[in-house]
Amino acid sequence: MDKQKIIATLRKHKKQPYLDYRLKSHTEIFTDTLFYTLFDINTDIESNLEVLEGQFNELVDLACWETHKPCTKVWNNYVQQLPEILEKLNLDAEAILNCDPASLSIQEVYMAYPGFYAIAIYRLAHVLYNEGFPLVPRLMTEYAHRQTGVDINPGATIGKSFFIDHATGVVIGETAIIKDDVKIYQGVTLGALFVNKSLRQTKRHPTIESNVTIYANATILGGETVIGENSVIGGNAWLTASIPPNSKVFHTPEIKIKTSTNV
């Protein structure tokens, strides 16, 4: 084995000069610090905000931040929005407590519900996404995805009192819009009808109006698809067109009863 030849070949094909995986690990540390700052009673907010600013500056350096976008201004804008984010997350936690008969306490929701954790990291990432900070918001939500099985793109727009029950397998696309008091179950997909790079700047994912419930493994696709308010989407339903408010959509399975041991 010619070790030097292998090394030279690997270097030749290592074509991404800015692919620094420290950005990924440092983003995860930043995400954990954010979460503890907002929720952990033993974490001092004032000192942690200073820690977070230092971590953010490291992310700026690693992410090759554009020089015409001063990071200090972005950080200050972000910090000012943290109280509003926390207020929304408290409403999400209360929605889970009020909707799920299995929830024993609000503390259990904050600490043990993967759906709440995924929503929390989404909301923290979404604000940075709107600031135009490159890559980091996606790394934040992918960190939550890896831990919970919930894939929420940071570009999605989600209203107040959002509840994901059981969580695993949920997919919410970048241009999805979810209004207030929406409840979804495991395996739900809010996706695009077509995968084409030319559609990058178009709305590709559905709009879910307020007070809609979407049961397990339902799939709703398309940027023009609107689920009217107060509607119920049954499990395993497949929708690619809009439905009016107060609708009920159910998948009817084909049931065959075995009548003979030879069948």
PDB file of C-alpha atoms in Angstrom:
ATOM      1  CA  MET A   1       0.000   0.000   0.000  1.00  0.00           C
ATOM      2  CA  ASP A   2       1.393   3.378  -1.026  1.00  0.00           C
ATOM      3  CA  LYS A   3       0.277   5.478   1.938  1.00  0.00           C
ATOM      4  CA  GLN A   4       1.460   8.779   0.467  1.00  0.00           C
ATOM      5  CA  LYS A   5      -0.408   8.107  -2.756  1.00  0.00           C
ATOM      6  CA  ILE A   6      -3.623   7.444  -0.812  1.00  0.00           C
ATOM      7  CA  ILE A   7      -3.156  10.652   1.167  1.00  0.00           C
ATOM      8  CA  ALA A   8      -2.518  12.652  -1.994  1.00  0.00           C
ATOM      9  CA  THR A   9      -5.630  11.203  -3.656  1.00  0.00           C
ATOM     10  CA  LEU A  10      -7.796  11.947  -0.631  1.00  0.00           C
ATOM     11  CA  ARG A  11      -6.531  15.527  -0.550  1.00  0.00           C
ATOM     12  CA  LYS A  12      -7.288  15.878  -4.244  1.00  0.00           C
ATOM     13  CA  HIS A  13     -10.917  14.858  -3.767  1.00  0.00           C
ATOM     14  CA  LYS A  14     -11.447  16.863  -0.565  1.00  0.00           C
ATOM     15  CA  LYS A  15     -13.057  19.710  -2.481  1.00  0.00           C
ATOM     16  CA  GLN A  16     -14.910  21.739   0.162  1.00  0.00           C
ATOM     17  CA  PRO A  17     -12.445  24.263   1.632  1.00  0.00           C
ATOM     18  CA  TYR A  18     -15.004  25.710   4.078  1.00  0.00           C
ATOM     19  CA  LEU A  19     -16.462  22.418   5.335  1.00  0.00           C
ATOM     20  CA  ASP A  20     -15.447  22.765   8.973  1.00  0.00           C
ATOM     21  CA  TYR A  21     -17.295  20.258  11.146  1.00  0.00           C
ATOM     22  CA  ARG A  22     -16.562  22.298  14.241  1.00  0.00           C
ATOM     23  CA  LEU A  23     -19.496  24.430  13.090  1.00  0.00           C
ATOM     24  CA  LYS A  24     -21.798  21.451  13.627  1.00  0.00           C
ATOM     25  CA  SER A  25     -20.513  20.543  17.093  1.00  0.00           C
ATOM     26  CA  HIS A  26     -20.342  24.190  18.217  1.00  0.00           C
ATOM     27  CA  THR A  27     -23.913  24.766  16.992  1.00  0.00           C
ATOM     28  CA  GLU A  28     -25.084  21.869  19.144  1.00  0.00           C
ATOM     29  CA  ILE A  29     -23.355  23.366  22.186  1.00  0.00           C
ATOM     30  CA  PHE A  30     -24.940  26.752  21.406  1.00  0.00           C
ATOM     31  CA  THR A  31     -28.363  25.086  21.070  1.00  0.00           C
ATOM     32  CA  ASP A  32     -28.042  23.327  24.425  1.00  0.00           C
ATOM     33  CA  THR A  33     -26.953  26.551  26.103  1.00  0.00           C
ATOM     34  CA  LEU A  34     -29.950  28.384  24.644  1.00  0.00           C
ATOM     35  CA  PHE A  35     -32.360  25.709  25.848  1.00  0.00           C
ATOM     36  CA  TYR A  36     -30.961  25.679  29.381  1.00  0.00           C
ATOM     37  CA  THR A  37     -30.919  29.476  29.519  1.00  0.00           C
ATOM     38  CA  LEU A  38     -34.637  29.624  28.762  1.00  0.00           C
ATOM     39  CA  PHE A  39     -35.829  26.727  30.927  1.00  0.00           C
ATOM     40  CA  ASP A  40     -33.407  25.465  33.568  1.00  0.00           C
ATOM     41  CA  ILE A  41     -34.060  27.076  36.953  1.00  0.00           C
ATOM     42  CA  ASN A  42     -30.423  26.648  38.041  1.00  0.00           C
ATOM     43  CA  THR A  43     -28.995  28.393  34.961  1.00  0.00           C
ATOM     44  CA  ASP A  44     -28.294  32.089  35.495  1.00  0.00           C
ATOM     45  CA  ILE A  45     -29.722  34.104  32.605  1.00  0.00           C
ATOM     46  CA  GLU A  46     -27.385  37.092  32.846  1.00  0.00           C
ATOM     47  CA  SER A  47     -24.130  35.129  32.825  1.00  0.00           C
ATOM     48  CA  ASN A  48     -25.405  32.695  30.205  1.00  0.00           C
ATOM     49  CA  LEU A  49     -26.295  35.502  27.800  1.00  0.00           C
ATOM     50  CA  GLU A  50     -22.633  36.479  27.842  1.00  0.00           C
ATOM     51  CA  VAL A  51     -21.642  32.865  27.208  1.00  0.00           C
ATOM     52  CA  LEU A  52     -24.130  32.661  24.359  1.00  0.00           C
ATOM     53  CA  GLU A  53     -22.773  35.812  22.738  1.00  0.00           C
ATOM     54  CA  GLY A  54     -19.280  34.337  22.782  1.00  0.00           C
ATOM     55  CA  GLN A  55     -20.556  31.063  21.306  1.00  0.00           C
ATOM     56  CA  PHE A  56     -22.441  32.993  18.641  1.00  0.00           C
ATOM     57  CA  ASN A  57     -19.286  34.872  17.649  1.00  0.00           C
ATOM     58  CA  GLU A  58     -17.510  31.527  17.221  1.00  0.00           C
ATOM     59  CA  LEU A  59     -20.321  30.351  14.943  1.00  0.00           C
ATOM     60  CA  VAL A  60     -20.004  33.533  12.916  1.00  0.00           C
ATOM     61  CA  ASP A  61     -16.322  32.843  12.304  1.00  0.00           C
ATOM     62  CA  LEU A  62     -16.898  29.197  11.424  1.00  0.00           C
ATOM     63  CA  ALA A  63     -19.871  29.928   9.145  1.00  0.00           C
ATOM     64  CA  CYS A  64     -17.954  32.436   6.999  1.00  0.00           C
ATOM     65  CA  TRP A  65     -20.351  35.266   7.822  1.00  0.00           C
ATOM     66  CA  GLU A  66     -20.666  37.913   5.123  1.00  0.00           C
ATOM     67  CA  THR A  67     -18.662  41.001   6.060  1.00  0.00           C
ATOM     68  CA  HIS A  68     -21.431  43.449   5.143  1.00  0.00           C
ATOM     69  CA  LYS A  69     -23.739  41.879   7.762  1.00  0.00           C
ATOM     70  CA  PRO A  70     -22.397  42.862  11.210  1.00  0.00           C
ATOM     71  CA  CYS A  71     -22.850  39.966  13.618  1.00  0.00           C
ATOM     72  CA  THR A  72     -23.236  42.250  16.659  1.00  0.00           C
ATOM     73  CA  LYS A  73     -26.444  43.694  15.207  1.00  0.00           C
ATOM     74  CA  VAL A  74     -27.775  40.209  14.424  1.00  0.00           C
ATOM     75  CA  TRP A  75     -27.016  38.990  17.948  1.00  0.00           C
ATOM     76  CA  ASN A  76     -28.658  42.036  19.559  1.00  0.00           C
ATOM     77  CA  ASN A  77     -31.771  41.561  17.413  1.00  0.00           C
ATOM     78  CA  TYR A  78     -31.857  37.878  18.359  1.00  0.00           C
ATOM     79  CA  VAL A  79     -31.545  38.477  22.108  1.00  0.00           C
ATOM     80  CA  GLN A  80     -34.377  41.024  21.993  1.00  0.00           C
ATOM     81  CA  GLN A  81     -36.668  38.341  20.560  1.00  0.00           C
ATOM     82  CA  LEU A  82     -35.870  35.665  23.171  1.00  0.00           C
ATOM     83  CA  PRO A  83     -38.640  36.803  25.585  1.00  0.00           C
ATOM     84  CA  GLU A  84     -41.233  36.485  22.799  1.00  0.00           C
ATOM     85  CA  ILE A  85     -39.879  33.054  21.846  1.00  0.00           C
ATOM     86  CA  LEU A  86     -40.122  31.903  25.472  1.00  0.00           C
ATOM     87  CA  GLU A  87     -43.685  33.216  25.704  1.00  0.00           C
ATOM     88  CA  LYS A  88     -44.660  31.183  22.632  1.00  0.00           C
ATOM     89  CA  LEU A  89     -42.947  28.080  23.974  1.00  0.00           C
ATOM     90  CA  ASN A  90     -44.802  28.361  27.264  1.00  0.00           C
ATOM     91  CA  LEU A  91     -48.048  28.396  25.258  1.00  0.00           C
ATOM     92  CA  ASP A  92     -46.881  25.302  23.360  1.00  0.00           C
ATOM     93  CA  ALA A  93     -46.172  23.514  26.639  1.00  0.00           C
ATOM     94  CA  GLU A  94     -49.587  24.468  28.025  1.00  0.00           C
ATOM     95  CA  ALA A  95     -51.256  23.196  24.837  1.00  0.00           C
ATOM     96  CA  ILE A  96     -49.563  19.821  25.291  1.00  0.00           C
ATOM     97  CA  LEU A  97     -50.555  19.651  28.954  1.00  0.00           C
ATOM     98  CA  ASN A  98     -54.170  20.546  28.163  1.00  0.00           C
ATOM     99  CA  CYS A  99     -54.534  18.229  25.151  1.00  0.00           C
ATOM    100  CA  ASP A 100     -52.690  15.097  26.235  1.00  0.00           C
ATOM    101  CA  PRO A 101     -54.380  13.058  28.997  1.00  0.00           C
ATOM    102  CA  ALA A 102     -51.092  11.197  29.540  1.00  0.00           C
ATOM    103  CA  SER A 103     -49.244  14.354  30.631  1.00  0.00           C
ATOM    104  CA  LEU A 104     -48.886  14.392  34.409  1.00  0.00           C
ATOM    105  CA  SER A 105     -47.410  17.862  34.893  1.00  0.00           C
ATOM    106  CA  ILE A 106     -46.058  20.866  33.039  1.00  0.00           C
ATOM    107  CA  GLN A 107     -42.556  19.902  34.220  1.00  0.00           C
ATOM    108  CA  GLU A 108     -42.927  16.565  32.439  1.00  0.00           C
ATOM    109  CA  VAL A 109     -43.813  18.371  29.215  1.00  0.00           C
ATOM    110  CA  TYR A 110     -40.711  20.578  29.326  1.00  0.00           C
ATOM    111  CA  MET A 111     -38.331  17.757  30.215  1.00  0.00           C
ATOM    112  CA  ALA A 112     -39.733  14.584  28.650  1.00  0.00           C
ATOM    113  CA  TYR A 113     -41.777  15.429  25.551  1.00  0.00           C
ATOM    114  CA  PRO A 114     -39.791  15.132  22.310  1.00  0.00           C
ATOM    115  CA  GLY A 115     -42.445  17.113  20.459  1.00  0.00           C
ATOM    116  CA  PHE A 116     -41.956  20.076  22.770  1.00  0.00           C
ATOM    117  CA  TYR A 117     -38.169  19.904  22.418  1.00  0.00           C
ATOM    118  CA  ALA A 118     -38.421  19.844  18.624  1.00  0.00           C
ATOM    119  CA  ILE A 119     -40.778  22.845  18.651  1.00  0.00           C
ATOM    120  CA  ALA A 120     -38.477  24.718  21.040  1.00  0.00           C
ATOM    121  CA  ILE A 121     -35.399  24.290  18.869  1.00  0.00           C
ATOM    122  CA  TYR A 122     -37.428  25.156  15.755  1.00  0.00           C
ATOM    123  CA  ARG A 123     -38.603  28.447  17.307  1.00  0.00           C
ATOM    124  CA  LEU A 124     -35.064  29.332  18.414  1.00  0.00           C
ATOM    125  CA  ALA A 125     -33.713  28.521  14.941  1.00  0.00           C
ATOM    126  CA  HIS A 126     -36.518  30.231  13.021  1.00  0.00           C
ATOM    127  CA  VAL A 127     -35.557  33.687  14.282  1.00  0.00           C
ATOM    128  CA  LEU A 128     -31.955  33.206  13.155  1.00  0.00           C
ATOM    129  CA  TYR A 129     -33.250  31.897   9.816  1.00  0.00           C
ATOM    130  CA  ASN A 130     -35.172  35.138   9.345  1.00  0.00           C
ATOM    131  CA  GLU A 131     -31.990  37.077  10.130  1.00  0.00           C
ATOM    132  CA  GLY A 132     -30.323  35.339   7.186  1.00  0.00           C
ATOM    133  CA  PHE A 133     -27.647  33.620   9.282  1.00  0.00           C
ATOM    134  CA  PRO A 134     -26.217  30.880   7.024  1.00  0.00           C
ATOM    135  CA  LEU A 135     -26.494  27.182   7.828  1.00  0.00           C
ATOM    136  CA  VAL A 136     -26.667  27.452  11.623  1.00  0.00           C
ATOM    137  CA  PRO A 137     -30.501  27.376  11.925  1.00  0.00           C
ATOM    138  CA  ARG A 138     -30.589  24.215   9.790  1.00  0.00           C
ATOM    139  CA  LEU A 139     -27.916  22.606  11.965  1.00  0.00           C
ATOM    140  CA  MET A 140     -29.992  23.493  15.045  1.00  0.00           C
ATOM    141  CA  THR A 141     -33.154  21.831  13.755  1.00  0.00           C
ATOM    142  CA  GLU A 142     -31.180  18.839  12.461  1.00  0.00           C
ATOM    143  CA  TYR A 143     -29.746  18.446  15.964  1.00  0.00           C
ATOM    144  CA  ALA A 144     -33.311  18.272  17.284  1.00  0.00           C
ATOM    145  CA  HIS A 145     -34.262  15.958  14.398  1.00  0.00           C
ATOM    146  CA  ARG A 146     -31.545  13.508  15.390  1.00  0.00           C
ATOM    147  CA  GLN A 147     -32.736  13.451  18.996  1.00  0.00           C
ATOM    148  CA  THR A 148     -36.510  13.381  18.447  1.00  0.00           C
ATOM    149  CA  GLY A 149     -37.260  12.091  14.950  1.00  0.00           C
ATOM    150  CA  VAL A 150     -39.049  15.375  14.174  1.00  0.00           C
ATOM    151  CA  ASP A 151     -37.856  17.204  11.051  1.00  0.00           C
ATOM    152  CA  ILE A 152     -38.994  20.845  11.081  1.00  0.00           C
ATOM    153  CA  ASN A 153     -37.278  23.101   8.573  1.00  0.00           C
ATOM    154  CA  PRO A 154     -36.363  26.402  10.283  1.00  0.00           C
ATOM    155  CA  GLY A 155     -38.027  28.314   7.446  1.00  0.00           C
ATOM    156  CA  ALA A 156     -41.512  27.004   8.294  1.00  0.00           C
ATOM    157  CA  THR A 157     -43.980  29.481   9.846  1.00  0.00           C
ATOM    158  CA  ILE A 158     -45.768  28.130  12.936  1.00  0.00           C
ATOM    159  CA  GLY A 159     -48.340  29.971  15.046  1.00  0.00           C
ATOM    160  CA  LYS A 160     -49.187  29.797  18.736  1.00  0.00           C
ATOM    161  CA  SER A 161     -50.057  26.762  20.892  1.00  0.00           C
ATOM    162  CA  PHE A 162     -48.630  24.087  18.583  1.00  0.00           C
ATOM    163  CA  PHE A 163     -48.814  20.451  19.738  1.00  0.00           C
ATOM    164  CA  ILE A 164     -46.971  17.470  18.247  1.00  0.00           C
ATOM    165  CA  ASP A 165     -48.086  14.258  19.974  1.00  0.00           C
ATOM    166  CA  HIS A 166     -45.642  11.304  20.123  1.00  0.00           C
ATOM    167  CA  ALA A 167     -43.487  13.230  17.641  1.00  0.00           C
ATOM    168  CA  THR A 168     -41.550  10.536  15.764  1.00  0.00           C
ATOM    169  CA  GLY A 169     -41.566  10.769  11.976  1.00  0.00           C
ATOM    170  CA  VAL A 170     -43.091  14.244  11.621  1.00  0.00           C
ATOM    171  CA  VAL A 171     -41.842  16.252   8.617  1.00  0.00           C
ATOM    172  CA  ILE A 172     -42.654  19.953   8.139  1.00  0.00           C
ATOM    173  CA  GLY A 173     -41.232  21.615   5.029  1.00  0.00           C
ATOM    174  CA  GLU A 174     -39.539  24.976   4.624  1.00  0.00           C
ATOM    175  CA  THR A 175     -42.490  26.951   3.229  1.00  0.00           C
ATOM    176  CA  ALA A 176     -45.229  25.314   5.305  1.00  0.00           C
ATOM    177  CA  ILE A 177     -47.529  27.695   7.202  1.00  0.00           C
ATOM    178  CA  ILE A 178     -49.247  26.465  10.369  1.00  0.00           C
ATOM    179  CA  LYS A 179     -51.667  28.785  12.138  1.00  0.00           C
ATOM    180  CA  ASP A 180     -52.708  28.760  15.836  1.00  0.00           C
ATOM    181  CA  ASP A 181     -53.918  25.829  17.978  1.00  0.00           C
ATOM    182  CA  VAL A 182     -52.930  23.086  15.539  1.00  0.00           C
ATOM    183  CA  LYS A 183     -52.378  19.520  16.764  1.00  0.00           C
ATOM    184  CA  ILE A 184     -50.570  16.844  14.767  1.00  0.00           C
ATOM    185  CA  TYR A 185     -49.629  13.239  15.531  1.00  0.00           C
ATOM    186  CA  GLN A 186     -46.661  11.035  14.708  1.00  0.00           C
ATOM    187  CA  GLY A 187     -45.735  10.369  11.095  1.00  0.00           C
ATOM    188  CA  VAL A 188     -47.472  13.433   9.639  1.00  0.00           C
ATOM    189  CA  THR A 189     -45.849  14.962   6.535  1.00  0.00           C
ATOM    190  CA  LEU A 190     -46.425  18.524   5.363  1.00  0.00           C
ATOM    191  CA  GLY A 191     -44.451  18.297   2.159  1.00  0.00           C
ATOM    192  CA  ALA A 192     -44.009  19.371  -1.450  1.00  0.00           C
ATOM    193  CA  LEU A 193     -45.648  17.852  -4.524  1.00  0.00           C
ATOM    194  CA  PHE A 194     -42.490  18.186  -6.610  1.00  0.00           C
ATOM    195  CA  VAL A 195     -38.775  18.186  -5.850  1.00  0.00           C
ATOM    196  CA  ASN A 196     -37.132  20.571  -8.289  1.00  0.00           C
ATOM    197  CA  LYS A 197     -34.380  23.110  -7.629  1.00  0.00           C
ATOM    198  CA  SER A 198     -36.130  25.655  -9.848  1.00  0.00           C
ATOM    199  CA  LEU A 199     -38.918  25.812  -7.227  1.00  0.00           C
ATOM    200  CA  ARG A 200     -36.540  27.142  -4.561  1.00  0.00           C
ATOM    201  CA  GLN A 201     -38.232  30.557  -4.302  1.00  0.00           C
ATOM    202  CA  THR A 202     -41.833  29.298  -4.508  1.00  0.00           C
ATOM    203  CA  LYS A 203     -44.241  28.139  -1.787  1.00  0.00           C
ATOM    204  CA  ARG A 204     -44.002  24.359  -2.010  1.00  0.00           C
ATOM    205  CA  HIS A 205     -45.621  23.204   1.223  1.00  0.00           C
ATOM    206  CA  PRO A 206     -49.210  23.406   2.528  1.00  0.00           C
ATOM    207  CA  THR A 207     -50.984  25.909   4.745  1.00  0.00           C
ATOM    208  CA  ILE A 208     -52.764  24.597   7.846  1.00  0.00           C
ATOM    209  CA  GLU A 209     -55.353  27.004   9.227  1.00  0.00           C
ATOM    210  CA  SER A 210     -56.155  27.376  12.945  1.00  0.00           C
ATOM    211  CA  ASN A 211     -57.624  24.674  15.164  1.00  0.00           C
ATOM    212  CA  VAL A 212     -56.858  21.768  12.805  1.00  0.00           C
ATOM    213  CA  THR A 213     -56.089  18.236  14.022  1.00  0.00           C
ATOM    214  CA  ILE A 214     -54.035  15.918  11.785  1.00  0.00           C
ATOM    215  CA  TYR A 215     -53.861  12.286  12.874  1.00  0.00           C
ATOM    216  CA  ALA A 216     -51.019   9.795  12.504  1.00  0.00           C
ATOM    217  CA  ASN A 217     -49.305   9.203   9.150  1.00  0.00           C
ATOM    218  CA  ALA A 218     -51.439  11.662   7.208  1.00  0.00           C
ATOM    219  CA  THR A 219     -49.674  13.257   4.229  1.00  0.00           C
ATOM    220  CA  ILE A 220     -50.537  16.754   2.982  1.00  0.00           C
ATOM    221  CA  LEU A 221     -48.651  18.036  -0.051  1.00  0.00           C
ATOM    222  CA  GLY A 222     -48.413  21.149  -2.211  1.00  0.00           C
ATOM    223  CA  GLY A 223     -47.881  24.865  -1.810  1.00  0.00           C
ATOM    224  CA  GLU A 224     -51.414  25.712  -2.912  1.00  0.00           C
ATOM    225  CA  THR A 225     -53.023  23.186  -0.563  1.00  0.00           C
ATOM    226  CA  VAL A 226     -54.916  24.851   2.298  1.00  0.00           C
ATOM    227  CA  ILE A 227     -56.543  22.916   5.135  1.00  0.00           C
ATOM    228  CA  GLY A 228     -59.459  25.004   6.354  1.00  0.00           C
ATOM    229  CA  GLU A 229     -59.802  25.904  10.014  1.00  0.00           C
ATOM    230  CA  ASN A 230     -61.481  23.531  12.474  1.00  0.00           C
ATOM    231  CA  SER A 231     -60.885  20.564  10.163  1.00  0.00           C
ATOM    232  CA  VAL A 232     -59.917  17.025  11.156  1.00  0.00           C
ATOM    233  CA  ILE A 233     -57.618  14.940   8.957  1.00  0.00           C
ATOM    234  CA  GLY A 234     -57.784  11.238   9.753  1.00  0.00           C
ATOM    235  CA  GLY A 235     -54.862   8.848   9.964  1.00  0.00           C
ATOM    236  CA  ASN A 236     -53.198   7.731   6.708  1.00  0.00           C
ATOM    237  CA  ALA A 237     -55.113  10.311   4.651  1.00  0.00           C
ATOM    238  CA  TRP A 238     -53.423  11.647   1.504  1.00  0.00           C
ATOM    239  CA  LEU A 239     -54.244  15.209   0.432  1.00  0.00           C
ATOM    240  CA  THR A 240     -52.946  17.237  -2.503  1.00  0.00           C
ATOM    241  CA  ALA A 241     -55.852  19.713  -2.771  1.00  0.00           C
ATOM    242  CA  SER A 242     -57.448  22.259  -0.467  1.00  0.00           C
ATOM    243  CA  ILE A 243     -60.408  21.498   1.767  1.00  0.00           C
ATOM    244  CA  PRO A 244     -62.872  24.034   3.245  1.00  0.00           C
ATOM    245  CA  PRO A 245     -63.180  24.904   6.936  1.00  0.00           C
ATOM    246  CA  ASN A 246     -64.919  22.435   9.275  1.00  0.00           C
ATOM    247  CA  SER A 247     -64.106  19.439   7.049  1.00  0.00           C
ATOM    248  CA  LYS A 248     -63.443  15.842   8.058  1.00  0.00           C
ATOM    249  CA  VAL A 249     -61.192  13.726   5.851  1.00  0.00           C
ATOM    250  CA  PHE A 250     -60.733  10.025   6.511  1.00  0.00           C
ATOM    251  CA  HIS A 251     -58.893   7.188   4.810  1.00  0.00           C
ATOM    252  CA  THR A 252     -61.151   4.140   4.409  1.00  0.00           C
ATOM    253  CA  PRO A 253     -59.123   0.904   4.487  1.00  0.00           C
ATOM    254  CA  GLU A 254     -60.100  -2.188   2.525  1.00  0.00           C
ATOM    255  CA  ILE A 255     -60.888  -4.960   5.000  1.00  0.00           C
ATOM    256  CA  LYS A 256     -60.934  -8.607   3.956  1.00  0.00           C
ATOM    257  CA  ILE A 257     -62.072 -11.191   6.473  1.00  0.00           C
ATOM    258  CA  LYS A 258     -60.496 -14.621   6.149  1.00  0.00           C
ATOM    259  CA  THR A 259     -63.313 -17.178   5.855  1.00  0.00           C
ATOM    260  CA  SER A 260     -61.238 -20.309   5.304  1.00  0.00           C
ATOM    261  CA  THR A 261     -58.009 -21.683   6.695  1.00  0.00           C
ATOM    262  CA  ASN A 262     -57.012 -22.417   3.076  1.00  0.00           C
ATOM    263  CA  VAL A 263     -57.162 -18.774   2.011  1.00  0.00           C
TER     264      VAL A 263
END
